[in-house]
CSV table of C-alpha atoms and ligand atoms in Angstrom, one decimal:
chain,number,residue,atom,x,y,z
A,1,UNK,CA,-16.5,16.2,2.6
A,2,UNK,CA,-16.7,12.6,1.6
A,3,UNK,CA,-14.0,10.4,3.0
A,4,UNK,CA,-12.2,9.8,-0.3
A,5,UNK,CA,-12.0,13.5,-0.9
A,6,UNK,CA,-10.2,13.9,2.4
A,7,UNK,CA,-8.0,10.8,1.5
A,8,UNK,CA,-7.1,12.4,-1.8
A,9,UNK,CA,-6.4,15.7,-0.2
A,10,UNK,CA,-3.9,14.1,2.3
A,11,UNK,CA,-1.9,12.2,-0.4
A,12,UNK,CA,-1.9,15.0,-2.9
A,13,UNK,CA,0.4,16.9,-0.5
A,14,UNK,CA,3.1,14.3,-0.6
A,15,UNK,CA,3.2,10.9,-2.3
A,16,UNK,CA,3.9,8.1,0.1
A,17,UNK,CA,7.5,7.6,1.1
A,18,UNK,CA,8.8,11.0,-0.1
A,19,UNK,CA,9.1,12.9,3.2
A,20,UNK,CA,11.9,15.3,3.8
A,21,UNK,CA,13.7,13.0,6.1
A,22,UNK,CA,13.9,10.4,3.3
A,23,UNK,CA,14.7,12.6,0.3
A,24,UNK,CA,17.0,15.2,2.2
A,25,UNK,CA,17.8,18.2,0.1
A,26,UNK,CA,17.8,16.5,-3.2
A,27,UNK,CA,15.9,18.4,-6.0
A,28,UNK,CA,12.3,17.1,-6.2
A,29,UNK,CA,11.9,14.2,-8.6
A,30,UNK,CA,15.6,14.2,-9.6
A,31,UNK,CA,17.5,11.0,-10.0
A,32,UNK,CA,19.0,11.3,-6.5
A,33,UNK,CA,15.5,12.1,-5.0
A,34,UNK,CA,14.1,8.9,-6.5
A,35,UNK,CA,17.1,6.9,-5.5
A,36,UNK,CA,16.6,8.0,-1.8
A,37,UNK,CA,12.9,7.1,-2.0
A,38,UNK,CA,13.7,3.7,-3.4
A,39,UNK,CA,16.5,2.9,-1.0
A,40,UNK,CA,14.5,3.8,2.0
A,41,UNK,CA,11.5,1.8,0.8
A,42,UNK,CA,13.2,-1.5,0.3
A,43,UNK,CA,15.4,-1.1,3.4
A,44,UNK,CA,12.2,-0.7,5.5
A,45,UNK,CA,10.0,-3.1,3.7
A,46,UNK,CA,12.2,-5.9,2.1
A,47,UNK,CA,9.2,-8.3,2.3
A,48,UNK,CA,7.8,-6.4,-0.8
A,49,UNK,CA,10.1,-8.6,-2.9
A,50,UNK,CA,8.8,-11.8,-1.4
A,51,UNK,CA,5.2,-10.7,-1.9
A,52,UNK,CA,5.4,-9.1,-5.4
A,53,UNK,CA,7.9,-11.5,-7.1
A,54,UNK,CA,8.3,-8.9,-9.8
A,55,UNK,CA,10.1,-11.1,-12.3
A,56,UNK,CA,7.3,-13.6,-12.4
A,57,UNK,CA,5.1,-11.1,-14.3
A,58,UNK,CA,7.1,-10.6,-17.5
A,59,UNK,CA,4.7,-10.2,-20.5
A,60,UNK,CA,1.7,-10.3,-18.2
A,61,UNK,CA,-1.0,-7.6,-17.9
A,62,UNK,CA,-0.5,-5.8,-14.5
A,63,UNK,CA,-2.8,-3.3,-12.8
A,64,UNK,CA,-1.3,-1.5,-9.8
A,65,UNK,CA,-3.8,0.2,-7.5
A,66,UNK,CA,-2.3,3.2,-5.6
A,67,UNK,CA,1.1,3.6,-7.3
A,68,UNK,CA,2.4,6.2,-4.9
A,69,UNK,CA,5.9,7.3,-5.9
A,70,UNK,CA,6.1,4.4,-8.4
A,71,UNK,CA,8.9,2.3,-6.9
A,72,UNK,CA,7.1,-1.0,-7.2
A,73,UNK,CA,5.6,0.0,-10.6
A,74,UNK,CA,9.2,0.6,-11.8
A,75,UNK,CA,10.2,-2.9,-10.7
A,76,UNK,CA,7.2,-4.4,-12.6
A,77,UNK,CA,8.1,-2.3,-15.7
A,78,UNK,CA,11.8,-3.4,-15.5
A,79,UNK,CA,10.7,-7.0,-15.2
A,80,UNK,CA,8.7,-6.7,-18.5
A,81,UNK,CA,5.1,-6.6,-17.2
A,82,UNK,CA,2.6,-4.7,-19.4
A,83,UNK,CA,1.9,-1.9,-16.9
A,84,UNK,CA,-1.2,-0.1,-16.0
A,85,UNK,CA,-1.6,2.0,-12.8
A,86,UNK,CA,-4.2,4.1,-11.0
A,87,UNK,CA,-4.1,6.4,-8.0
A,88,UNK,CA,-6.5,8.8,-6.4
A,89,UNK,CA,-4.0,11.6,-6.8
A,90,UNK,CA,-2.4,13.6,-9.6
A,91,UNK,CA,0.7,13.8,-7.4
A,92,UNK,CA,1.2,10.0,-7.5
A,93,UNK,CA,0.4,9.7,-11.2
A,94,UNK,CA,2.9,12.4,-12.2
A,95,UNK,CA,5.6,11.2,-9.8
A,96,UNK,CA,5.3,7.6,-11.1
A,97,UNK,CA,5.2,8.8,-14.7
A,98,UNK,CA,8.5,10.7,-14.1
A,99,UNK,CA,10.0,7.8,-12.1
A,100,UNK,CA,9.5,5.4,-15.0
A,101,UNK,CA,10.6,7.9,-17.6
A,102,UNK,CA,13.9,8.5,-15.8
A,103,UNK,CA,14.6,4.8,-16.4
A,104,UNK,CA,13.2,4.6,-20.0
A,105,UNK,CA,9.9,2.9,-19.1
A,106,UNK,CA,6.2,3.8,-19.7
A,107,UNK,CA,2.9,2.8,-18.3
A,108,UNK,CA,-0.8,3.5,-18.8
A,109,UNK,CA,-1.2,5.7,-15.7
A,110,UNK,CA,-4.6,7.2,-14.8
A,111,UNK,CA,-6.0,9.1,-11.9
A,112,UNK,CA,-9.0,7.1,-10.7
A,113,UNK,CA,-10.8,5.9,-7.6
A,114,UNK,CA,-10.3,2.2,-7.4
A,115,UNK,CA,-13.8,1.8,-6.0
A,116,UNK,CA,-14.8,2.3,-9.7
A,117,UNK,CA,-12.0,1.1,-11.9
A,118,UNK,CA,-11.9,2.4,-15.5
A,119,UNK,CA,-11.2,-1.0,-17.1
A,120,UNK,CA,-13.3,-3.8,-18.5
A,121,UNK,CA,-13.9,-7.1,-16.8
A,122,UNK,CA,-11.2,-9.8,-17.1
A,123,UNK,CA,-8.5,-7.4,-18.3
A,124,UNK,CA,-5.6,-8.4,-16.0
A,125,UNK,CA,-3.3,-11.3,-15.0
A,126,UNK,CA,-2.3,-9.5,-11.8
A,127,UNK,CA,-3.7,-6.8,-9.7
A,128,UNK,CA,-1.2,-5.5,-7.2
A,129,UNK,CA,-1.9,-3.0,-4.4
A,130,UNK,CA,0.5,-2.3,-1.5
A,131,UNK,CA,-0.8,-0.4,1.5
A,132,UNK,CA,-3.8,1.2,-0.3
A,133,UNK,CA,-7.1,-0.5,0.1
A,134,UNK,CA,-7.5,0.2,3.8
A,135,UNK,CA,-7.3,3.9,3.1
A,136,UNK,CA,-10.4,4.0,1.0
A,137,UNK,CA,-14.0,4.6,2.2
A,138,UNK,CA,-15.2,1.2,0.8
A,139,UNK,CA,-12.4,-1.4,0.8
A,140,UNK,CA,-14.9,-4.1,0.0
A,141,UNK,CA,-15.9,-2.2,-3.1
A,142,UNK,CA,-12.3,-2.1,-4.3
A,143,UNK,CA,-11.9,-5.8,-3.7
A,144,UNK,CA,-15.0,-6.4,-5.8
A,145,UNK,CA,-13.5,-4.3,-8.5
A,146,UNK,CA,-10.2,-6.2,-8.3
A,147,UNK,CA,-12.2,-9.4,-8.7
A,148,UNK,CA,-14.1,-8.0,-11.7
A,149,UNK,CA,-11.0,-6.9,-13.7
A,150,UNK,CA,-9.0,-10.0,-13.1
A,151,UNK,CA,-9.2,-12.8,-15.6
A,152,UNK,CA,-10.2,-16.2,-14.3
A,153,UNK,CA,-7.0,-17.7,-12.8
A,154,UNK,CA,-5.6,-14.2,-12.3
A,155,UNK,CA,-3.9,-13.2,-9.1
A,156,UNK,CA,-4.2,-10.4,-6.6
A,157,UNK,CA,-1.1,-9.6,-4.5
A,158,UNK,CA,-1.1,-6.9,-1.9
A,159,UNK,CA,-0.7,-5.6,1.6
A,160,UNK,CA,-3.2,-4.4,4.2
A,161,UNK,CA,-2.7,-3.3,7.8
A,162,UNK,CA,-3.1,-5.6,10.8
A,163,UNK,CA,-5.0,-4.3,13.8
A,164,UNK,CA,-3.6,-6.7,16.4
A,165,UNK,CA,-0.1,-5.5,15.8
A,166,UNK,CA,2.7,-3.6,17.7
A,167,UNK,CA,2.3,-0.6,15.5
A,168,UNK,CA,-1.4,-0.3,16.4
A,169,UNK,CA,-0.7,-1.0,20.1
A,170,UNK,CA,2.0,1.7,20.2
A,171,UNK,CA,-0.3,4.2,18.6
A,172,UNK,CA,-3.0,3.2,21.1
A,173,UNK,CA,-0.6,3.8,24.0
A,174,UNK,CA,0.2,7.3,22.7
A,175,UNK,CA,-3.2,8.4,21.5
A,176,UNK,CA,-5.5,6.7,24.0
A,177,UNK,CA,-3.7,5.6,27.2
A,178,UNK,CA,-1.3,8.5,27.6
A,179,UNK,CA,-3.9,11.0,26.3
A,180,UNK,CA,-6.2,10.0,29.1
A,181,UNK,CA,-8.7,8.3,26.8
A,182,UNK,CA,-8.1,4.5,27.5
A,183,UNK,CA,-11.6,3.6,26.3
A,184,UNK,CA,-10.7,4.4,22.7
A,185,UNK,CA,-10.5,1.3,20.5
A,186,UNK,CA,-7.5,0.3,18.4
A,187,UNK,CA,-9.7,0.8,15.3
A,188,UNK,CA,-10.5,4.4,16.4
A,189,UNK,CA,-6.9,5.5,16.9
A,190,UNK,CA,-5.9,3.9,13.6
A,191,UNK,CA,-8.8,5.7,11.8
A,192,UNK,CA,-7.9,9.1,13.2
A,193,UNK,CA,-4.1,9.0,13.6
A,194,UNK,CA,-2.6,6.7,11.0
A,195,UNK,CA,-1.8,8.6,7.8
A,196,UNK,CA,-5.0,9.8,6.0
A,197,UNK,CA,-8.2,10.0,8.0
A,198,UNK,CA,-10.3,6.8,7.8
A,199,UNK,CA,-7.5,4.3,7.8
A,200,UNK,CA,-8.6,0.8,8.7
A,201,UNK,CA,-6.7,-2.2,10.0
A,202,UNK,CA,-7.9,-5.8,10.1
A,203,UNK,CA,-7.6,-9.3,11.6
A,204,UNK,CA,-6.7,-12.2,9.3
A,205,UNK,CA,-10.3,-13.6,9.8
A,206,UNK,CA,-11.8,-10.3,8.6
A,207,UNK,CA,-9.5,-10.3,5.5
A,208,UNK,CA,-10.3,-13.9,4.7
A,209,UNK,CA,-14.0,-12.9,4.7
A,210,UNK,CA,-13.3,-9.9,2.5
A,211,UNK,CA,-11.5,-12.0,-0.1
A,212,UNK,CA,-14.1,-14.8,0.2
A,213,UNK,CA,-15.0,-14.5,-3.5
A,214,UNK,CA,-11.5,-15.7,-4.5
A,215,UNK,CA,-10.6,-19.3,-4.9
A,216,UNK,CA,-7.8,-19.2,-2.3
A,217,UNK,CA,-6.4,-16.4,-0.2
A,218,UNK,CA,-3.2,-16.6,1.7
A,219,UNK,CA,-2.9,-14.0,4.4
A,220,UNK,CA,0.5,-13.8,6.1
A,221,UNK,CA,1.5,-11.4,8.9
A,222,UNK,CA,4.9,-9.8,8.7
A,223,UNK,CA,6.7,-7.8,11.4
A,224,UNK,CA,8.0,-4.6,10.0
A,225,UNK,CA,10.6,-2.0,10.9
A,226,UNK,CA,7.7,0.1,12.2
A,227,UNK,CA,6.8,-2.6,14.7
A,228,UNK,CA,10.4,-2.9,15.9
A,229,UNK,CA,10.9,0.9,16.3
A,230,UNK,CA,11.7,2.0,19.9
A,231,UNK,CA,12.0,-1.5,21.2
A,232,UNK,CA,15.8,-1.4,21.5
A,233,UNK,CA,17.4,-4.9,22.1
A,234,UNK,CA,13.9,-6.5,22.2
A,235,UNK,CA,13.3,-5.6,18.6
A,236,UNK,CA,14.7,-8.8,17.2
A,237,UNK,CA,12.2,-10.9,19.2
A,238,UNK,CA,9.1,-9.3,17.6
A,239,UNK,CA,7.1,-12.2,16.1
A,240,UNK,CA,5.6,-11.9,12.6
A,241,UNK,CA,2.2,-12.7,14.2
A,242,UNK,CA,2.3,-9.2,15.8
A,243,UNK,CA,3.4,-7.4,12.6
A,244,UNK,CA,1.7,-4.4,11.0
A,245,UNK,CA,1.5,-5.9,7.5
A,246,UNK,CA,-0.6,-8.7,6.2
A,247,UNK,CA,0.7,-9.9,2.8
A,248,UNK,CA,-2.2,-11.1,0.8
A,249,UNK,CA,-2.2,-13.3,-2.2
A,250,UNK,CA,-5.4,-14.5,-3.8
A,251,UNK,CA,-6.4,-16.2,-7.0
A,252,UNK,CA,-9.7,-15.6,-8.9
A,253,UNK,CA,-11.7,-18.8,-9.6
B,1,SAM,C1,0.1,4.6,1.8
B,1,SAM,S1,0.1,5.2,0.1
B,1,SAM,C2,0.8,3.7,-0.7
B,1,SAM,C3,1.4,4.0,-2.1
B,1,SAM,C4,2.2,2.9,-2.6
B,1,SAM,N1,1.5,1.7,-3.0
B,1,SAM,C5,3.3,2.5,-1.7
B,1,SAM,O1,3.4,1.4,-1.1
B,1,SAM,O2,4.2,3.4,-1.4
B,1,SAM,C6,-1.6,5.1,-0.3
B,1,SAM,C7,-1.9,5.5,-1.8
B,1,SAM,O3,-3.2,5.0,-2.1
B,1,SAM,C8,-3.9,5.9,-2.9
B,1,SAM,N2,-5.3,5.7,-2.7
B,1,SAM,C9,-6.0,5.8,-1.6
B,1,SAM,N3,-7.3,5.4,-1.8
B,1,SAM,C10,-7.4,5.2,-3.1
B,1,SAM,C11,-8.5,4.8,-4.0
B,1,SAM,N4,-9.7,4.7,-3.5
B,1,SAM,N5,-8.2,4.6,-5.3
B,1,SAM,C12,-7.0,4.8,-5.8
B,1,SAM,N6,-5.9,5.1,-5.0
B,1,SAM,C13,-6.1,5.3,-3.7
B,1,SAM,C14,-3.4,7.3,-2.3
B,1,SAM,O4,-3.6,8.3,-3.2
B,1,SAM,C15,-1.9,7.0,-2.0
B,1,SAM,O5,-1.1,7.3,-3.2
């Protein structure tokens, strides 16, 4: 099985951020179900607003890669962006379609592999992708596709995982050290035990190289609720430098 078939299989079962502990007993894709998904998302990841700056994109052509349950896509639609979205799964496309419809919005949503985007060159002002690229078999190929579909001067905004982070370290303690396999690398435990198989996490230097074709790339680490989990009173001392998320913003020449 190719890696992206396995990735698709994993995310078809449940779009990101819609687990039972988040949605409770609310009927699937009901107004309350979506409200729970949205509330949990922005409580856990408030830095999404800092990165995405949704209201900046009114009237602009947006492509979101990996729409998931459609929370951020809805924010862009509300802000007046001209919305297009892709995801590897039917589950995410249908969930996002219903999420937007519930609030009276629409988008051009397509199931597609972002390693081969179904759009012509220089189509978009913004490509946005939160927590997606590192799941794919060929992240560099997605970044090349993002570069192709952006117009000159267009922006990429997104998030990718950081390897030298507390989330990765805690996963290593559990899956390597306590499992009696201390020689396993951080990359190996993230690949096998973080969400879909094949997940990757990077250093800022690696990301800078991957976005080398862009005019400028700002790569900013952010400590997340997932880094602070289980740290009790020490949680508030976690520095952003050890955070699980890299916010990325890059402009095409
Ligand atoms: C962790 S979820 C993130 C979803 C959403 N952006 C969010 O933040 O909730 C990863 C999503 O990326 C999608 N995905 C993974 N690889 C992809 C690819 N090659 N092309 C398009 N979508 C992909 C998955 O189907 C899944 O919906």
